Amino acid sequence: MRRNHLFALLLFFAVLTASAQQLPTDGPLTIRPALQELGTRLLKGKTGAIVAINPANGEILCMATNTPNGFDVRQAIGKPQAPGSTFKTAQALTLLSEGVVTPETTVECVNGVTDGNIKVGCHKHRSPLMLRDALAYSCNTWFLMTFASMINDDFMYDSRNEAITTWRSYMQSMGLGGPMHIDIAGEQGGLLAGADYLNRRYKDGWDGKTIWWAGMGQGDVTCTPLQLCNLAASIANRGWFYVPHIHKNTQNQRYLTRRQTKVAADAYPIVVEGMRQAVEKGTATAIKTTYPICGKTGTIENPGADHSAFIGFAPMNEPKIAIAVYVEHAGFGADVAAPMAGLLIEMYLKGQLTAQSEARARRLEAKTF
């Protein structure tokens, strides 16, 4: 088995070097072969990426990808796409920090929200919901309305430009919106709508309703799977992260310097609890297990079938792994991305899969999209 792991690691490194030109070749990698093998298995016949990070030090534990042309590291670090509802975690942290909402803020939602001729659907759930349950059940209405209220708040902010600039600064502090300068070539930053961008795009003016799609991770926002995994790591750490890196024993201070987010410290416990409840009773119950996983599913609308996404970490209070899974055209985040993440978390924490989990892995491996 060790020989197979070594072969898989060498193969991965060779492909990575070919795909990401100018990648340094000195020193050992932080990749865990068992995770890399499992991630590669699960992505067979699919287009997507799985990234796992050790929150304690930023080491990349897994970077499995697949495309119609095979492995391509750019699928994980160089192809920004809408993050969908996984982004609601960052929204909640920002809204709480700015005092736009409290943990008790409720929003009415009956199968979604209608604004003129625009209808945004939502999962069936009781109404109204407070923030913790809005995360657990992934309520689109809650996040659309509260994000729009922040941007339109004329009391807190002098202008829409100031509001969106403030919002963007929180997101950037969480590692979103720009390259983090990891030690792999080909990284791209993604999109976080800023004032200049919005003023150019919406020449007749804009407000919170114009861009409210960003509240649920659609519209004027894109991220890479790497960035989403780092977001999960920063939540696992309750407000800090190391820039992700793939070379072990690095002496580069860029990867040894702890980065603090702008988020208020007291915002993290409620978001962590919401992510925990997503696994306990919400959209991610498919990965409920004896050890506490915190997670957030995402289902991303786009031309064709929806993309399936998930971010999470485990264990809840002593996090050892943060993970992001993004599978194109695979449907609900709860159906594909979340179960894949659950299997990799189990492999890392337990060292192997149970017979039941191995059967689930084979079923997921057989799916094609």
mmCIF file of C-alpha atoms in Angstrom:
data_model
loop_
_atom_site.group_PDB
_atom_site.id
_atom_site.type_symbol
_atom_site.label_atom_id
_atom_site.label_comp_id
_atom_site.label_asym_id
_atom_site.label_seq_id
_atom_site.Cartn_x
_atom_site.Cartn_y
_atom_site.Cartn_z
ATOM 1 C CA MET A 1 0.000 0.000 0.000
ATOM 2 C CA ARG A 2 2.827 2.398 0.837
ATOM 3 C CA ARG A 3 4.404 1.693 -2.543
ATOM 4 C CA ASN A 4 1.084 2.473 -4.225
ATOM 5 C CA HIS A 5 0.797 5.700 -2.259
ATOM 6 C CA LEU A 6 4.308 6.725 -3.262
ATOM 7 C CA PHE A 7 3.568 5.982 -6.907
ATOM 8 C CA ALA A 8 0.365 8.019 -6.754
ATOM 9 C CA LEU A 9 2.189 10.945 -5.177
ATOM 10 C CA LEU A 10 4.951 10.875 -7.776
ATOM 11 C CA LEU A 11 2.385 10.644 -10.564
ATOM 12 C CA PHE A 12 0.455 13.565 -9.096
ATOM 13 C CA PHE A 13 3.617 15.647 -8.843
ATOM 14 C CA ALA A 14 4.576 14.877 -12.434
ATOM 15 C CA VAL A 15 1.153 15.873 -13.733
ATOM 16 C CA LEU A 16 1.101 18.965 -11.549
ATOM 17 C CA THR A 17 4.469 20.047 -12.862
ATOM 18 C CA ALA A 18 3.309 19.601 -16.445
ATOM 19 C CA SER A 19 0.031 21.431 -15.905
ATOM 20 C CA ALA A 20 1.398 24.302 -13.831
ATOM 21 C CA GLN A 21 4.489 25.529 -15.661
ATOM 22 C CA GLN A 22 7.234 27.045 -13.556
ATOM 23 C CA LEU A 23 6.221 25.045 -10.488
ATOM 24 C CA PRO A 24 9.309 24.572 -8.278
ATOM 25 C CA THR A 25 10.464 20.972 -7.982
ATOM 26 C CA ASP A 26 12.558 21.157 -4.832
ATOM 27 C CA GLY A 27 11.483 19.649 -1.532
ATOM 28 C CA PRO A 28 8.703 17.265 -0.445
ATOM 29 C CA LEU A 29 5.004 18.032 -0.918
ATOM 30 C CA THR A 30 2.380 18.374 1.806
ATOM 31 C CA ILE A 31 -0.105 16.232 -0.173
ATOM 32 C CA ARG A 32 -1.430 13.175 1.684
ATOM 33 C CA PRO A 33 -1.417 10.304 -0.838
ATOM 34 C CA ALA A 34 -4.449 8.514 0.643
ATOM 35 C CA LEU A 35 -6.545 11.667 0.327
ATOM 36 C CA GLN A 36 -5.237 12.385 -3.153
ATOM 37 C CA GLU A 37 -6.087 8.863 -4.295
ATOM 38 C CA LEU A 38 -9.589 9.030 -2.830
ATOM 39 C CA GLY A 39 -10.276 12.470 -4.271
ATOM 40 C CA THR A 40 -9.090 11.331 -7.692
ATOM 41 C CA ARG A 41 -11.352 8.280 -7.481
ATOM 42 C CA LEU A 42 -14.405 10.319 -6.570
ATOM 43 C CA LEU A 43 -13.896 12.794 -9.418
ATOM 44 C CA LYS A 44 -13.662 10.076 -12.059
ATOM 45 C CA GLY A 45 -16.007 10.858 -14.953
ATOM 46 C CA LYS A 46 -16.666 14.367 -13.644
ATOM 47 C CA THR A 47 -15.305 17.884 -13.983
ATOM 48 C CA GLY A 48 -14.384 19.414 -10.665
ATOM 49 C CA ALA A 49 -11.921 19.871 -7.851
ATOM 50 C CA ILE A 50 -11.393 18.802 -4.256
ATOM 51 C CA VAL A 51 -9.074 20.842 -2.041
ATOM 52 C CA ALA A 52 -8.242 20.051 1.581
ATOM 53 C CA ILE A 53 -6.090 22.142 3.922
ATOM 54 C CA ASN A 54 -4.691 21.662 7.398
ATOM 55 C CA PRO A 55 -6.127 24.755 9.162
ATOM 56 C CA ALA A 56 -3.322 24.792 11.720
ATOM 57 C CA ASN A 57 -0.575 25.554 9.211
ATOM 58 C CA GLY A 58 -2.058 26.091 5.727
ATOM 59 C CA GLU A 59 -0.574 22.918 4.271
ATOM 60 C CA ILE A 60 -2.516 21.600 1.261
ATOM 61 C CA LEU A 61 -3.453 18.013 2.061
ATOM 62 C CA CYS A 62 -5.306 17.239 -1.166
ATOM 63 C CA MET A 63 -5.680 18.916 -4.541
ATOM 64 C CA ALA A 64 -7.545 16.454 -6.717
ATOM 65 C CA THR A 65 -9.016 17.643 -10.004
ATOM 66 C CA ASN A 66 -10.539 16.188 -13.129
ATOM 67 C CA THR A 67 -11.525 17.636 -16.510
ATOM 68 C CA PRO A 68 -12.382 16.099 -19.890
ATOM 69 C CA ASN A 69 -8.610 16.168 -20.472
ATOM 70 C CA GLY A 70 -7.693 14.656 -17.126
ATOM 71 C CA PHE A 71 -5.915 16.318 -14.209
ATOM 72 C CA ASP A 72 -5.562 20.101 -14.445
ATOM 73 C CA VAL A 73 -4.474 22.094 -11.399
ATOM 74 C CA ARG A 74 -6.215 25.155 -12.830
ATOM 75 C CA GLN A 75 -9.554 23.537 -12.049
ATOM 76 C CA ALA A 76 -8.738 24.064 -8.370
ATOM 77 C CA ILE A 77 -6.808 27.335 -8.400
ATOM 78 C CA GLY A 78 -7.374 29.057 -11.741
ATOM 79 C CA LYS A 79 -11.035 28.730 -12.658
ATOM 80 C CA PRO A 80 -13.182 31.097 -10.552
ATOM 81 C CA GLN A 81 -16.906 30.285 -10.574
ATOM 82 C CA ALA A 82 -19.949 31.335 -8.585
ATOM 83 C CA PRO A 83 -19.660 29.858 -5.067
ATOM 84 C CA GLY A 84 -23.407 29.573 -4.492
ATOM 85 C CA SER A 85 -24.629 29.088 -0.952
ATOM 86 C CA THR A 86 -21.194 28.180 0.422
ATOM 87 C CA PHE A 87 -20.644 31.957 0.255
ATOM 88 C CA LYS A 88 -23.422 32.551 2.787
ATOM 89 C CA THR A 89 -20.915 31.788 5.533
ATOM 90 C CA ALA A 90 -18.787 34.790 4.520
ATOM 91 C CA GLN A 91 -21.925 36.915 4.144
ATOM 92 C CA ALA A 92 -23.090 36.034 7.645
ATOM 93 C CA LEU A 93 -19.699 36.899 9.129
ATOM 94 C CA THR A 94 -19.693 40.269 7.370
ATOM 95 C CA LEU A 95 -23.289 41.173 8.260
ATOM 96 C CA LEU A 96 -22.735 40.261 11.899
ATOM 97 C CA SER A 97 -19.473 42.188 12.102
ATOM 98 C CA GLU A 98 -21.054 45.333 10.658
ATOM 99 C CA GLY A 99 -24.061 45.100 12.969
ATOM 100 C CA VAL A 100 -26.463 44.848 10.036
ATOM 101 C CA VAL A 101 -27.909 41.718 11.646
ATOM 102 C CA THR A 102 -27.786 39.952 14.996
ATOM 103 C CA PRO A 103 -28.022 36.212 15.635
ATOM 104 C CA GLU A 104 -31.733 36.785 16.362
ATOM 105 C CA THR A 105 -32.545 38.659 13.130
ATOM 106 C CA THR A 106 -35.438 36.908 11.384
ATOM 107 C CA VAL A 107 -36.628 37.052 7.787
ATOM 108 C CA GLU A 108 -39.927 35.718 6.460
ATOM 109 C CA CYS A 109 -39.574 33.177 3.661
ATOM 110 C CA VAL A 110 -42.334 31.136 2.067
ATOM 111 C CA ASN A 111 -40.802 29.168 -0.809
ATOM 112 C CA GLY A 112 -38.642 32.142 -1.771
ATOM 113 C CA VAL A 113 -39.011 35.826 -2.543
ATOM 114 C CA THR A 114 -40.609 37.759 -5.401
ATOM 115 C CA ASP A 115 -39.514 41.213 -6.542
ATOM 116 C CA GLY A 116 -41.474 42.437 -9.535
ATOM 117 C CA ASN A 117 -41.096 39.799 -12.216
ATOM 118 C CA ILE A 118 -38.108 38.197 -10.458
ATOM 119 C CA LYS A 119 -38.776 35.073 -8.398
ATOM 120 C CA VAL A 120 -36.028 33.463 -6.322
ATOM 121 C CA GLY A 121 -36.974 30.069 -4.953
ATOM 122 C CA CYS A 122 -35.913 28.566 -1.648
ATOM 123 C CA HIS A 123 -35.917 25.261 0.191
ATOM 124 C CA LYS A 124 -39.013 24.329 2.125
ATOM 125 C CA HIS A 125 -38.480 25.215 5.763
ATOM 126 C CA ARG A 126 -40.324 26.836 8.621
ATOM 127 C CA SER A 127 -40.556 30.610 8.638
ATOM 128 C CA PRO A 128 -39.268 32.964 9.873
ATOM 129 C CA LEU A 129 -35.702 31.807 10.513
ATOM 130 C CA MET A 130 -32.956 33.315 12.649
ATOM 131 C CA LEU A 131 -29.387 33.357 11.341
ATOM 132 C CA ARG A 132 -28.249 29.977 12.658
ATOM 133 C CA ASP A 133 -31.120 28.168 10.958
ATOM 134 C CA ALA A 134 -30.858 30.354 7.854
ATOM 135 C CA LEU A 135 -27.387 28.843 7.432
ATOM 136 C CA ALA A 136 -28.488 25.335 8.381
ATOM 137 C CA TYR A 137 -31.356 25.330 5.868
ATOM 138 C CA SER A 138 -29.608 27.621 3.367
ATOM 139 C CA CYS A 139 -32.403 30.190 3.156
ATOM 140 C CA ASN A 140 -31.905 32.263 0.008
ATOM 141 C CA THR A 141 -34.426 34.892 1.081
ATOM 142 C CA TRP A 142 -32.639 35.574 4.381
ATOM 143 C CA PHE A 143 -29.340 36.304 2.670
ATOM 144 C CA LEU A 144 -30.748 38.210 -0.300
ATOM 145 C CA MET A 145 -32.743 40.564 1.904
ATOM 146 C CA THR A 146 -30.093 41.169 4.563
ATOM 147 C CA PHE A 147 -27.333 41.796 1.996
ATOM 148 C CA ALA A 148 -29.563 44.250 0.123
ATOM 149 C CA SER A 149 -30.364 45.997 3.399
ATOM 150 C CA MET A 150 -26.650 46.494 4.098
ATOM 151 C CA ILE A 151 -26.000 48.037 0.692
ATOM 152 C CA ASN A 152 -29.091 50.269 0.969
ATOM 153 C CA ASP A 153 -28.420 51.405 4.544
ATOM 154 C CA ASP A 154 -28.249 55.215 4.298
ATOM 155 C CA PHE A 155 -27.720 55.596 8.048
ATOM 156 C CA MET A 156 -24.602 53.430 8.411
ATOM 157 C CA TYR A 157 -23.021 54.381 5.092
ATOM 158 C CA ASP A 158 -22.821 57.708 3.288
ATOM 159 C CA SER A 159 -23.275 56.076 -0.100
ATOM 160 C CA ARG A 160 -23.754 52.765 -1.892
ATOM 161 C CA ASN A 161 -20.104 53.016 -2.887
ATOM 162 C CA GLU A 162 -19.050 53.106 0.765
ATOM 163 C CA ALA A 163 -21.311 50.188 1.637
ATOM 164 C CA ILE A 164 -20.017 47.915 -1.127
ATOM 165 C CA THR A 165 -16.400 48.944 -0.421
ATOM 166 C CA THR A 166 -16.870 47.998 3.234
ATOM 167 C CA TRP A 167 -18.438 44.671 2.266
ATOM 168 C CA ARG A 168 -15.623 43.940 -0.161
ATOM 169 C CA SER A 169 -12.935 44.679 2.436
ATOM 170 C CA TYR A 170 -14.316 41.953 4.715
ATOM 171 C CA MET A 171 -14.356 39.440 1.876
ATOM 172 C CA GLN A 172 -10.799 40.279 0.859
ATOM 173 C CA SER A 173 -9.629 39.786 4.442
ATOM 174 C CA MET A 174 -10.997 36.228 4.230
ATOM 175 C CA GLY A 175 -8.803 35.495 1.204
ATOM 176 C CA LEU A 176 -11.475 36.078 -1.457
ATOM 177 C CA GLY A 177 -11.447 38.278 -4.549
ATOM 178 C CA GLY A 178 -7.763 38.071 -5.444
ATOM 179 C CA PRO A 179 -4.900 35.583 -5.683
ATOM 180 C CA MET A 180 -3.404 34.576 -2.350
ATOM 181 C CA HIS A 181 -0.025 33.951 -4.007
ATOM 182 C CA ILE A 182 0.239 30.281 -3.189
ATOM 183 C CA ASP A 183 3.317 28.307 -4.263
ATOM 184 C CA ILE A 184 1.695 26.832 -7.384
ATOM 185 C CA ALA A 185 1.658 28.642 -10.725
ATOM 186 C CA GLY A 186 -1.610 29.473 -12.468
ATOM 187 C CA GLU A 187 -3.622 30.917 -9.564
ATOM 188 C CA GLN A 188 -6.487 33.291 -10.403
ATOM 189 C CA GLY A 189 -8.316 35.638 -8.062
ATOM 190 C CA GLY A 190 -12.002 35.695 -8.948
ATOM 191 C CA LEU A 191 -14.528 38.522 -8.732
ATOM 192 C CA LEU A 192 -15.824 40.564 -5.823
ATOM 193 C CA ALA A 193 -18.009 43.388 -7.053
ATOM 194 C CA GLY A 194 -16.536 46.745 -6.053
ATOM 195 C CA ALA A 195 -17.746 50.280 -6.556
ATOM 196 C CA ASP A 196 -15.761 50.915 -9.749
ATOM 197 C CA TYR A 197 -16.900 47.652 -11.298
ATOM 198 C CA LEU A 198 -20.553 48.238 -10.427
ATOM 199 C CA ASN A 199 -20.528 51.842 -11.627
ATOM 200 C CA ARG A 200 -19.147 50.683 -14.966
ATOM 201 C CA ARG A 201 -21.553 47.761 -15.313
ATOM 202 C CA TYR A 202 -24.727 49.526 -14.178
ATOM 203 C CA LYS A 203 -24.393 52.925 -15.821
ATOM 204 C CA ASP A 204 -27.991 53.884 -14.951
ATOM 205 C CA GLY A 205 -27.329 53.292 -11.258
ATOM 206 C CA TRP A 206 -27.503 50.365 -8.862
ATOM 207 C CA ASP A 207 -28.551 49.539 -5.327
ATOM 208 C CA GLY A 208 -28.875 46.541 -3.028
ATOM 209 C CA LYS A 209 -31.630 44.967 -5.103
ATOM 210 C CA THR A 210 -29.605 45.301 -8.317
ATOM 211 C CA ILE A 211 -26.826 43.137 -6.908
ATOM 212 C CA TRP A 212 -28.706 41.104 -4.291
ATOM 213 C CA TRP A 213 -27.757 37.856 -6.065
ATOM 214 C CA ALA A 214 -24.317 38.205 -4.483
ATOM 215 C CA GLY A 215 -26.041 37.673 -1.145
ATOM 216 C CA MET A 216 -26.457 34.009 -2.055
ATOM 217 C CA GLY A 217 -23.176 33.603 -3.938
ATOM 218 C CA GLN A 218 -24.438 34.215 -7.452
ATOM 219 C CA GLY A 219 -24.125 37.174 -9.801
ATOM 220 C CA ASP A 220 -21.198 39.525 -9.267
ATOM 221 C CA VAL A 221 -19.031 37.148 -7.242
ATOM 222 C CA THR A 222 -16.769 34.230 -8.190
ATOM 223 C CA CYS A 223 -14.251 32.133 -6.236
ATOM 224 C CA THR A 224 -11.933 29.196 -6.837
ATOM 225 C CA PRO A 225 -12.218 25.925 -4.890
ATOM 226 C CA LEU A 226 -8.890 26.829 -3.263
ATOM 227 C CA GLN A 227 -10.345 30.105 -1.979
ATOM 228 C CA LEU A 228 -13.450 28.350 -0.691
ATOM 229 C CA CYS A 229 -11.304 25.832 1.169
ATOM 230 C CA ASN A 230 -9.283 28.648 2.691
ATOM 231 C CA LEU A 231 -12.547 30.325 3.736
ATOM 232 C CA ALA A 232 -13.481 27.116 5.540
ATOM 233 C CA ALA A 233 -10.047 27.047 7.199
ATOM 234 C CA SER A 234 -10.424 30.636 8.408
ATOM 235 C CA ILE A 235 -13.811 29.790 9.943
ATOM 236 C CA ALA A 236 -12.387 26.639 11.520
ATOM 237 C CA ASN A 237 -9.719 28.833 13.144
ATOM 238 C CA ARG A 238 -12.297 31.459 14.156
ATOM 239 C CA GLY A 239 -10.652 34.279 12.273
ATOM 240 C CA TRP A 240 -7.168 33.476 11.000
ATOM 241 C CA PHE A 241 -5.389 31.434 8.349
ATOM 242 C CA TYR A 242 -2.043 30.766 6.758
ATOM 243 C CA VAL A 243 -1.662 31.231 3.010
ATOM 244 C CA PRO A 244 -2.130 27.736 1.558
ATOM 245 C CA HIS A 245 1.035 26.070 0.303
ATOM 246 C CA ILE A 246 2.054 22.711 -1.114
ATOM 247 C CA HIS A 247 5.762 22.576 -0.254
ATOM 248 C CA LYS A 248 6.555 21.044 3.100
ATOM 249 C CA ASN A 249 9.037 22.628 5.506
ATOM 250 C CA THR A 250 8.890 25.946 3.650
ATOM 251 C CA GLN A 251 10.986 28.771 5.037
ATOM 252 C CA ASN A 252 9.128 31.424 3.051
ATOM 253 C CA GLN A 253 7.590 33.848 5.538
ATOM 254 C CA ARG A 254 4.601 34.349 3.242
ATOM 255 C CA TYR A 255 3.439 30.883 4.281
ATOM 256 C CA LEU A 256 4.521 31.114 7.910
ATOM 257 C CA THR A 257 2.753 34.366 8.775
ATOM 258 C CA ARG A 258 -0.686 34.130 10.341
ATOM 259 C CA ARG A 259 -3.293 36.275 8.529
ATOM 260 C CA GLN A 260 -6.128 37.740 10.577
ATOM 261 C CA THR A 261 -9.503 38.405 8.991
ATOM 262 C CA LYS A 262 -11.413 41.650 9.543
ATOM 263 C CA VAL A 263 -14.363 39.726 10.981
ATOM 264 C CA ALA A 264 -15.410 40.423 14.581
ATOM 265 C CA ALA A 265 -14.415 37.583 16.917
ATOM 266 C CA ASP A 266 -17.943 37.222 18.294
ATOM 267 C CA ALA A 267 -19.328 36.577 14.785
ATOM 268 C CA TYR A 268 -17.617 33.200 14.437
ATOM 269 C CA PRO A 269 -19.433 31.137 17.100
ATOM 270 C CA ILE A 270 -22.874 31.693 15.548
ATOM 271 C CA VAL A 271 -21.638 30.871 12.029
ATOM 272 C CA VAL A 272 -19.812 27.775 13.256
ATOM 273 C CA GLU A 273 -22.990 26.688 15.029
ATOM 274 C CA GLY A 274 -25.023 27.293 11.870
ATOM 275 C CA MET A 275 -22.599 25.123 9.909
ATOM 276 C CA ARG A 276 -22.803 22.461 12.607
ATOM 277 C CA GLN A 277 -26.591 22.511 12.440
ATOM 278 C CA ALA A 278 -26.443 22.175 8.650
ATOM 279 C CA VAL A 279 -24.904 18.744 9.236
ATOM 280 C CA GLU A 280 -27.060 17.852 12.230
ATOM 281 C CA LYS A 281 -30.486 18.797 10.833
ATOM 282 C CA GLY A 282 -30.147 20.919 7.696
ATOM 283 C CA THR A 283 -28.984 20.520 4.111
ATOM 284 C CA ALA A 284 -25.910 18.372 4.890
ATOM 285 C CA THR A 285 -27.355 15.588 7.048
ATOM 286 C CA ALA A 286 -26.005 13.050 4.542
ATOM 287 C CA ILE A 287 -22.608 13.375 6.267
ATOM 288 C CA LYS A 288 -23.835 13.367 9.862
ATOM 289 C CA THR A 289 -21.519 11.156 11.908
ATOM 290 C CA THR A 290 -20.172 10.556 15.406
ATOM 291 C CA TYR A 291 -17.472 13.241 15.147
ATOM 292 C CA PRO A 292 -18.651 16.835 14.727
ATOM 293 C CA ILE A 293 -18.406 18.111 11.142
ATOM 294 C CA CYS A 294 -19.345 21.713 10.335
ATOM 295 C CA GLY A 295 -20.341 22.412 6.742
ATOM 296 C CA LYS A 296 -22.262 24.416 4.194
ATOM 297 C CA THR A 297 -23.715 23.110 0.958
ATOM 298 C CA GLY A 298 -24.002 25.055 -2.268
ATOM 299 C CA THR A 299 -26.075 24.522 -5.411
ATOM 300 C CA ILE A 300 -24.931 26.876 -8.161
ATOM 301 C CA GLU A 301 -27.263 27.972 -10.932
ATOM 302 C CA ASN A 302 -25.723 28.214 -14.393
ATOM 303 C CA PRO A 303 -26.522 27.233 -17.984
ATOM 304 C CA GLY A 304 -27.223 23.513 -17.897
ATOM 305 C CA ALA A 305 -27.403 21.405 -14.766
ATOM 306 C CA ASP A 306 -26.502 23.052 -11.463
ATOM 307 C CA HIS A 307 -23.037 22.745 -9.971
ATOM 308 C CA SER A 308 -22.638 20.944 -6.631
ATOM 309 C CA ALA A 309 -20.461 22.474 -3.907
ATOM 310 C CA PHE A 310 -19.599 22.057 -0.246
ATOM 311 C CA ILE A 311 -17.217 23.615 2.260
ATOM 312 C CA GLY A 312 -16.577 22.400 5.785
ATOM 313 C CA PHE A 313 -14.163 21.406 8.506
ATOM 314 C CA ALA A 314 -13.782 18.862 11.297
ATOM 315 C CA PRO A 315 -13.742 18.345 14.143
ATOM 316 C CA MET A 316 -15.785 21.353 15.223
ATOM 317 C CA ASN A 317 -13.630 22.545 18.135
ATOM 318 C CA GLU A 318 -10.247 21.028 17.299
ATOM 319 C CA PRO A 319 -10.197 21.358 13.502
ATOM 320 C CA LYS A 320 -7.684 19.193 11.699
ATOM 321 C CA ILE A 321 -8.987 19.440 8.126
ATOM 322 C CA ALA A 322 -10.833 22.038 6.059
ATOM 323 C CA ILE A 323 -12.261 21.029 2.698
ATOM 324 C CA ALA A 324 -13.956 22.351 -0.420
ATOM 325 C CA VAL A 325 -15.577 20.210 -3.108
ATOM 326 C CA TYR A 326 -16.858 21.680 -6.379
ATOM 327 C CA VAL A 327 -18.323 19.377 -9.054
ATOM 328 C CA GLU A 328 -19.730 20.872 -12.217
ATOM 329 C CA HIS A 329 -23.255 19.931 -13.365
ATOM 330 C CA ALA A 330 -23.687 17.485 -10.484
ATOM 331 C CA GLY A 331 -26.854 19.029 -9.015
ATOM 332 C CA PHE A 332 -27.568 19.682 -5.351
ATOM 333 C CA GLY A 333 -24.605 20.263 -3.082
ATOM 334 C CA ALA A 334 -26.171 17.858 -0.608
ATOM 335 C CA ASP A 335 -26.249 15.011 -3.125
ATOM 336 C CA VAL A 336 -22.689 14.900 -4.470
ATOM 337 C CA ALA A 337 -20.240 17.463 -3.059
ATOM 338 C CA ALA A 338 -21.168 16.990 0.604
ATOM 339 C CA PRO A 339 -20.922 13.158 0.568
ATOM 340 C CA MET A 340 -17.561 13.386 -1.198
ATOM 341 C CA ALA A 341 -16.308 15.777 1.464
ATOM 342 C CA GLY A 342 -17.570 13.492 4.207
ATOM 343 C CA LEU A 343 -15.557 10.601 2.813
ATOM 344 C CA LEU A 344 -12.321 12.584 2.633
ATOM 345 C CA ILE A 345 -12.832 13.878 6.166
ATOM 346 C CA GLU A 346 -13.345 10.305 7.371
ATOM 347 C CA MET A 347 -10.247 9.100 5.550
ATOM 348 C CA TYR A 348 -8.123 11.834 7.092
ATOM 349 C CA LEU A 349 -9.437 11.591 10.646
ATOM 350 C CA LYS A 350 -9.825 7.800 10.814
ATOM 351 C CA GLY A 351 -7.115 6.632 8.428
ATOM 352 C CA GLN A 352 -9.478 4.465 6.389
ATOM 353 C CA LEU A 353 -13.072 4.154 5.240
ATOM 354 C CA THR A 354 -15.583 1.828 6.854
ATOM 355 C CA ALA A 355 -17.192 -0.807 4.632
ATOM 356 C CA GLN A 356 -20.327 1.339 4.442
ATOM 357 C CA SER A 357 -18.318 4.399 3.447
ATOM 358 C CA GLU A 358 -16.354 2.441 0.867
ATOM 359 C CA ALA A 359 -19.650 1.351 -0.702
ATOM 360 C CA ARG A 360 -20.725 5.004 -0.824
ATOM 361 C CA ALA A 361 -17.379 5.926 -2.418
ATOM 362 C CA ARG A 362 -17.930 3.332 -5.139
ATOM 363 C CA ARG A 363 -21.405 4.711 -5.855
ATOM 364 C CA LEU A 364 -20.101 8.258 -6.107
ATOM 365 C CA GLU A 365 -17.173 7.140 -8.248
ATOM 366 C CA ALA A 366 -19.593 5.521 -10.702
ATOM 367 C CA LYS A 367 -21.581 8.734 -11.215
ATOM 368 C CA THR A 368 -20.814 10.796 -14.302
ATOM 369 C CA PHE A 369 -22.010 14.282 -15.206
#
